Short mmCIF file of C-alpha atoms in Angstrom, two decimals:
data_model
loop_
_atom_site.label_atom_id
_atom_site.label_comp_id
_atom_site.label_asym_id
_atom_site.label_seq_id
_atom_site.Cartn_x
_atom_site.Cartn_y
_atom_site.Cartn_z
CA MET A 30 -31.33 3.54 -3.97
CA LEU A 31 -32.40 0.54 -6.03
CA THR A 32 -33.55 -2.49 -4.03
CA ILE A 33 -34.06 -6.12 -5.04
CA SER A 34 -36.32 -8.17 -2.76
CA LYS A 35 -37.72 -11.68 -2.46
CA GLY A 36 -41.25 -11.36 -1.14
CA LYS A 37 -41.01 -9.11 1.92
CA HIS A 38 -37.28 -9.68 2.34
CA ARG A 39 -34.78 -7.16 0.97
CA LEU A 40 -31.83 -9.03 -0.51
CA LEU A 41 -29.68 -6.28 -1.99
CA SER A 42 -29.65 -2.50 -2.29
CA TYR A 43 -27.60 -0.56 -4.79
CA GLN A 44 -26.72 2.95 -3.59
CA PHE A 45 -26.72 5.38 -6.50
CA ASN A 46 -27.09 8.52 -4.39
CA THR A 47 -23.95 10.01 -2.89
CA ILE A 48 -23.46 8.88 0.70
CA TYR A 49 -21.54 11.33 2.86
CA PRO A 50 -19.25 10.44 5.77
CA PRO A 51 -20.30 10.93 9.40
CA GLU A 52 -20.37 14.49 10.68
CA GLY A 53 -16.90 15.83 11.41
CA GLN A 54 -15.12 13.59 8.89
CA ASP A 55 -13.42 14.71 5.69
CA SER A 56 -16.03 15.15 2.96
CA SER A 57 -13.69 13.44 0.49
CA PHE A 58 -14.92 10.13 1.94
CA GLN A 59 -18.23 10.56 0.06
CA ARG A 60 -19.08 7.80 -2.40
CA SER A 61 -21.83 6.52 -4.72
CA GLY A 62 -22.24 3.38 -6.81
CA PHE A 63 -21.91 0.49 -4.32
CA ILE A 64 -23.93 -2.40 -2.86
CA HIS A 65 -25.20 -2.14 0.71
CA PRO A 66 -26.87 -3.78 2.45
CA LEU A 67 -26.49 -7.31 1.16
CA ASN A 68 -28.68 -9.65 3.21
CA THR A 69 -29.24 -13.39 3.47
CA LEU A 70 -32.69 -14.79 2.72
CA LYS A 71 -33.41 -14.69 6.47
CA GLY A 72 -32.45 -11.03 6.64
CA HIS A 73 -28.95 -11.15 8.13
CA ARG A 74 -26.84 -8.26 6.84
CA LEU A 75 -23.40 -9.28 5.53
CA THR A 76 -22.02 -5.85 4.54
CA ARG A 77 -20.88 -2.72 6.33
CA ILE A 78 -20.07 0.84 5.21
CA GLN A 79 -17.95 3.67 6.61
CA PRO A 80 -16.50 1.83 9.64
CA ASN A 81 -14.51 4.26 11.77
CA ASP A 82 -11.28 2.38 10.97
CA HIS A 83 -11.78 2.74 7.19
CA TYR A 84 -14.35 5.37 6.24
CA HIS A 85 -13.72 4.62 2.55
CA HIS A 86 -15.00 1.02 2.85
CA TYR A 87 -18.40 0.72 1.18
CA GLY A 88 -20.06 -2.70 1.43
CA ILE A 89 -19.30 -4.30 -1.93
CA TRP A 90 -17.50 -1.88 -4.23
CA ASN A 91 -14.96 -1.89 -7.05
CA PRO A 92 -12.24 0.82 -7.16
CA TRP A 93 -8.63 0.49 -8.29
CA THR A 94 -5.89 1.62 -5.94
CA HIS A 95 -2.55 2.27 -7.65
CA THR A 96 -2.92 3.44 -11.26
CA LEU A 97 -1.09 5.53 -13.83
CA PHE A 98 -3.13 7.94 -15.95
CA GLU A 99 -1.60 10.64 -18.14
CA GLN A 100 1.67 10.56 -16.16
CA ASP A 101 -0.16 11.01 -12.84
CA THR A 102 -0.51 8.35 -10.15
CA VAL A 103 -4.20 8.09 -9.30
CA ASP A 104 -5.79 6.25 -6.36
CA PHE A 105 -9.52 5.63 -6.84
CA TRP A 106 -9.75 3.57 -3.61
CA ASN A 107 -8.22 5.69 -0.83
CA LEU A 108 -10.52 8.68 -1.13
CA LYS A 109 -8.70 10.83 1.43
CA LYS A 110 -5.74 11.10 -0.95
CA LYS A 111 -8.01 13.18 -3.20
CA THR A 112 -6.47 11.95 -6.44
CA GLY A 113 -9.55 10.12 -7.71
CA THR A 114 -12.95 8.61 -7.01
CA VAL A 115 -15.70 6.47 -8.57
CA ARG A 116 -19.15 7.95 -9.23
CA PHE A 117 -22.53 6.64 -10.29
CA VAL A 118 -23.66 8.10 -13.62
CA ARG A 119 -26.94 6.39 -14.53
CA ILE A 120 -28.85 3.11 -14.64
CA THR A 121 -28.60 1.82 -18.21
CA ASN A 122 -30.73 -1.33 -17.95
CA LYS A 123 -33.18 -3.13 -15.66
CA ASP A 124 -34.77 -6.54 -16.11
CA LYS A 125 -36.62 -9.12 -14.04
CA GLY A 126 -38.20 -12.54 -14.33
CA ARG A 127 -39.77 -15.17 -12.12
CA ASN A 128 -36.62 -15.98 -10.15
CA TYR A 129 -34.27 -13.14 -10.96
CA ALA A 130 -33.83 -9.38 -11.18
CA GLU A 131 -30.92 -7.41 -12.57
CA TYR A 132 -29.68 -3.93 -13.32
CA THR A 133 -26.73 -2.33 -15.07
CA ALA A 134 -25.17 0.85 -13.70
CA LEU A 135 -22.62 3.07 -15.41
CA HIS A 136 -19.78 4.30 -13.18
CA HIS A 137 -17.09 6.85 -13.97
CA HIS A 138 -13.61 6.48 -12.50
CA VAL A 139 -12.68 10.14 -12.16
CA ALA A 140 -9.10 11.42 -11.88
CA PHE A 141 -8.48 14.70 -10.06
CA LYS A 142 -5.82 16.44 -12.13
CA LYS A 143 -3.07 18.56 -10.58
CA ASN A 144 -4.39 21.65 -12.38
CA GLY A 145 -7.68 21.33 -10.49
CA ILE A 146 -9.83 19.85 -13.25
CA GLU A 147 -11.46 16.43 -13.30
CA LYS A 148 -11.14 13.89 -16.09
CA VAL A 149 -12.88 10.55 -16.53
CA ALA A 150 -10.21 7.89 -16.93
CA LEU A 151 -12.37 4.79 -17.09
CA GLU A 152 -15.99 3.91 -17.79
CA GLU A 153 -17.41 0.88 -15.99
CA TRP A 154 -20.71 -0.87 -16.66
CA GLN A 155 -21.60 -3.01 -13.65
CA THR A 156 -24.33 -5.58 -14.23
CA VAL A 157 -25.72 -7.16 -11.07
CA ARG A 158 -28.08 -10.13 -11.40
CA VAL A 159 -29.77 -11.58 -8.31
CA GLU A 160 -31.20 -15.07 -8.75
CA VAL A 161 -32.98 -17.32 -6.25
CA PRO A 162 -32.92 -20.89 -7.63
CA GLU A 163 -36.26 -22.71 -7.66
CA GLU A 164 -35.19 -25.32 -5.14
CA SER A 165 -33.48 -22.92 -2.75
CA LYS A 166 -34.70 -22.05 0.74
CA ASP A 167 -31.42 -20.88 2.22
CA TYR A 168 -29.22 -19.41 -0.53
CA TYR A 169 -29.19 -17.25 -3.63
CA TRP A 170 -26.70 -15.97 -6.21
CA VAL A 171 -25.47 -12.50 -7.09
CA ASP A 172 -23.64 -12.36 -10.42
CA ILE A 173 -21.52 -9.23 -10.85
CA THR A 174 -20.17 -8.53 -14.34
CA THR A 175 -18.03 -5.41 -14.73
CA THR A 176 -17.12 -4.14 -18.19
CA PHE A 177 -14.37 -1.52 -18.51
CA ARG A 178 -13.41 0.83 -21.31
CA CYS A 179 -10.98 3.73 -21.36
CA ALA A 180 -12.97 6.96 -21.39
CA SER A 181 -10.55 8.89 -23.60
CA THR A 182 -7.63 8.32 -25.95
CA SER A 183 -5.37 7.87 -22.90
CA PRO A 184 -4.65 4.38 -21.51
CA LEU A 185 -5.01 3.51 -17.84
CA ARG A 186 -2.37 1.25 -16.32
CA LEU A 187 -3.46 -0.59 -13.20
CA LEU A 188 -0.19 -0.88 -11.33
CA THR A 189 0.81 -3.80 -9.13
CA TYR A 190 -0.43 -3.22 -5.59
CA ARG A 191 -1.49 -5.36 -2.65
CA TYR A 192 -5.20 -4.54 -3.06
CA GLY A 193 -7.63 -3.14 -5.65
CA GLY A 194 -10.72 -4.32 -7.49
CA LEU A 195 -13.79 -6.03 -6.04
CA GLY A 196 -13.90 -5.54 -2.28
CA TRP A 197 -16.22 -6.73 0.50
CA ARG A 198 -16.27 -5.22 3.99
CA ALA A 199 -18.22 -7.71 6.05
CA THR A 200 -20.63 -7.33 8.94
CA GLU A 201 -19.26 -5.86 12.17
CA PHE A 202 -20.62 -8.94 13.95
CA TRP A 203 -17.71 -11.02 12.67
CA ASP A 204 -14.32 -11.08 14.36
CA LYS A 205 -11.41 -13.49 14.79
CA ASN A 206 -13.47 -15.71 17.12
CA ASN A 207 -16.55 -16.39 15.01
CA CYS A 208 -15.58 -16.21 11.34
CA GLU A 209 -13.84 -18.83 9.20
CA VAL A 210 -12.41 -18.92 5.69
CA LEU A 211 -11.73 -21.69 3.19
CA THR A 212 -10.49 -21.36 -0.40
CA SER A 213 -10.56 -23.67 -3.40
CA GLU A 214 -6.90 -24.41 -2.72
CA GLY A 215 -7.54 -25.42 0.90
CA ASN A 216 -6.22 -22.27 2.60
CA ASP A 217 -7.85 -20.87 5.73
CA ARG A 218 -7.83 -17.42 7.30
CA LYS A 219 -4.30 -17.84 8.65
CA ASN A 220 -2.70 -18.32 5.22
CA THR A 221 -5.18 -17.00 2.65
CA ASP A 222 -3.84 -13.47 2.16
CA GLY A 223 -1.71 -13.35 -0.99
CA SER A 224 -2.77 -16.79 -2.15
CA LYS A 225 -4.63 -17.43 -5.40
CA ALA A 226 -8.02 -19.12 -5.56
CA ARG A 227 -10.93 -19.92 -7.87
CA TRP A 228 -13.29 -19.31 -4.96
CA CYS A 229 -13.28 -18.26 -1.33
CA LEU A 230 -15.91 -19.39 1.22
CA VAL A 231 -16.51 -17.16 4.26
CA GLN A 232 -18.98 -18.02 7.03
CA GLY A 233 -19.56 -17.32 10.66
CA ASP A 234 -21.92 -16.67 13.52
CA LEU A 235 -24.70 -14.12 13.07
CA PRO A 236 -27.14 -12.50 15.52
CA ASN A 237 -29.87 -14.55 17.23
CA ASN A 238 -27.78 -17.72 17.32
CA SER A 239 -27.72 -17.88 13.54
CA HIS A 240 -25.00 -18.79 11.06
CA GLY A 241 -24.39 -17.83 7.45
CA GLY A 242 -22.01 -16.26 4.99
CA MET A 243 -20.96 -15.79 1.41
CA ALA A 244 -18.72 -17.47 -1.14
CA VAL A 245 -16.98 -15.36 -3.79
CA LEU A 246 -16.35 -17.16 -7.10
CA SER A 247 -14.03 -15.92 -9.85
CA HIS A 248 -14.71 -16.69 -13.51
CA PRO A 249 -11.85 -18.39 -15.42
CA ASP A 250 -12.01 -15.73 -18.17
CA ASN A 251 -10.96 -13.06 -15.67
CA TYR A 252 -7.58 -11.40 -15.96
CA ASN A 253 -4.89 -13.20 -13.94
CA HIS A 254 -7.23 -16.05 -12.96
CA PRO A 255 -7.05 -17.68 -10.46
CA GLU A 256 -6.86 -14.25 -8.89
CA PRO A 257 -4.82 -13.25 -5.84
CA LEU A 258 -6.69 -12.50 -2.62
CA ARG A 259 -6.26 -9.70 -0.11
CA ILE A 260 -7.82 -10.89 3.15
CA TRP A 261 -7.34 -9.56 6.65
CA ASP A 262 -6.13 -12.36 8.90
CA GLU A 263 -7.10 -12.85 12.53
CA SER A 264 -4.77 -10.07 13.71
CA GLY A 265 -6.42 -7.44 11.47
CA ASN A 266 -7.53 -4.09 12.88
CA ASN A 267 -5.41 -4.14 16.03
CA GLY A 268 -6.18 -7.74 16.83
CA ARG A 269 -9.99 -7.57 16.56
CA GLY A 270 -9.96 -9.69 13.44
CA ASP A 271 -12.64 -7.78 11.52
CA PHE A 272 -13.25 -9.33 8.11
CA PHE A 273 -12.37 -7.80 4.74
CA LEU A 274 -11.94 -9.59 1.40
CA ASN A 275 -10.64 -8.28 -1.90
CA VAL A 276 -10.24 -10.25 -5.13
CA SER A 277 -7.29 -8.40 -6.64
CA PRO A 278 -6.12 -9.34 -10.16
CA THR A 279 -3.39 -6.66 -9.96
CA LYS A 280 -1.92 -7.80 -6.66
CA ASP A 281 1.08 -9.36 -8.39
CA ARG A 282 1.13 -7.82 -11.90
CA ASP A 283 0.19 -4.71 -13.87
CA TRP A 284 -2.85 -4.58 -16.13
CA LEU A 285 -2.78 -2.15 -19.05
CA LEU A 286 -6.21 -0.97 -20.20
CA GLU A 287 -5.93 0.49 -23.69
CA PRO A 288 -8.34 2.76 -25.60
CA GLY A 289 -10.59 0.95 -28.05
CA HIS A 290 -10.62 -2.30 -26.06
CA THR A 291 -13.18 -3.80 -23.70
CA TYR A 292 -12.23 -5.64 -20.50
CA ILE A 293 -14.55 -7.83 -18.44
CA LEU A 294 -14.42 -9.27 -14.93
CA LYS A 295 -17.09 -11.67 -13.76
CA TYR A 296 -17.87 -12.93 -10.25
CA ARG A 297 -20.60 -14.92 -8.53
CA LEU A 298 -21.52 -14.47 -4.88
CA ILE A 299 -23.33 -17.31 -3.11
CA VAL A 300 -25.20 -15.74 -0.19
CA PHE A 301 -26.48 -18.27 2.33
CA ASP A 302 -28.00 -18.98 5.72
CA GLY A 303 -26.76 -21.90 7.77
CA ARG A 304 -23.57 -23.63 6.71
CA MET A 305 -22.03 -24.35 3.33
CA ASP A 306 -19.32 -26.87 2.46
CA ALA A 307 -16.53 -26.87 -0.08
CA ASP A 308 -18.18 -29.47 -2.33
CA SER A 309 -21.28 -27.29 -2.74
CA VAL A 310 -19.20 -24.25 -3.65
CA GLU A 311 -17.10 -26.26 -6.09
CA ARG A 312 -20.18 -27.60 -7.87
CA THR A 313 -21.51 -24.07 -8.26
CA TRP A 314 -18.13 -22.85 -9.51
CA GLN A 315 -18.01 -25.64 -12.11
CA SER A 316 -21.41 -24.54 -13.42
CA PHE A 317 -20.55 -20.84 -13.25
CA SER A 318 -17.21 -21.35 -15.00
CA LYS A 319 -18.96 -22.70 -18.10
CA ASN A 320 -20.84 -19.42 -18.59
CA GLN A 321 -19.14 -17.10 -21.02
CA ALA A 322 -18.41 -13.54 -19.89
CA THR A 323 -20.76 -11.24 -21.76
CA HIS A 324 -21.38 -7.54 -22.07
CA LYS A 325 -24.77 -5.88 -22.34
#
């Protein structure tokens, strides 16, 4: 794995090796090319992988769920269906400076054809930049820029579905009693699912009487911005209220990716200890929104 740290504190690890499911589970749940763990500056882990309710959940990851490729319906998200997956290929770039470090990883979205062969439907370059602002003692940013191109002369249609795209399975410490949500449009956890938002702020209690969380910001250049959200409400997972967030640009419309074109999605994550308010997130979004989406 590739790890980005601040001093002695690990902030983020990118898993490029294939991680296999727990013993006794279907091997199709294996996955590479995802972020876990993601920690606050004080070391509180905000991500989770392979929970026994959803073995295909992998920290922060980016598959598409309901797609059409060469007349076949392919699901790159629900691995047990065995119609597709996403794989790490190679690290294409690394860079660092005084207050930041970044990498770019190439992923292949692989379709499993009915004749038994595999074919790459989509190439994805994911650039992750971790920056700790000079004045910050309790927060930092993770900028995730994903660049997509069709891998062959065949288009890939991302079909309308209730989830797909950038997902975050949060710490198992959070449940319906100690986790709260607020969006740019003023929605909370009870009415956020299916709404659209420029940003979503999630925070809650953490071990050792601590508090913290993460805000997910969507860039205005993104497809279907402000993007729809898929968020488990307080009744999720048989009433436990575990937390899952997905920014899903195809939740209410198709997205046709055509050969010869480049498509970019850009997000900023504000990872913090303590508490964060809406005004702080909005100020960061205003600054972030002025940055143009770029491809390296």
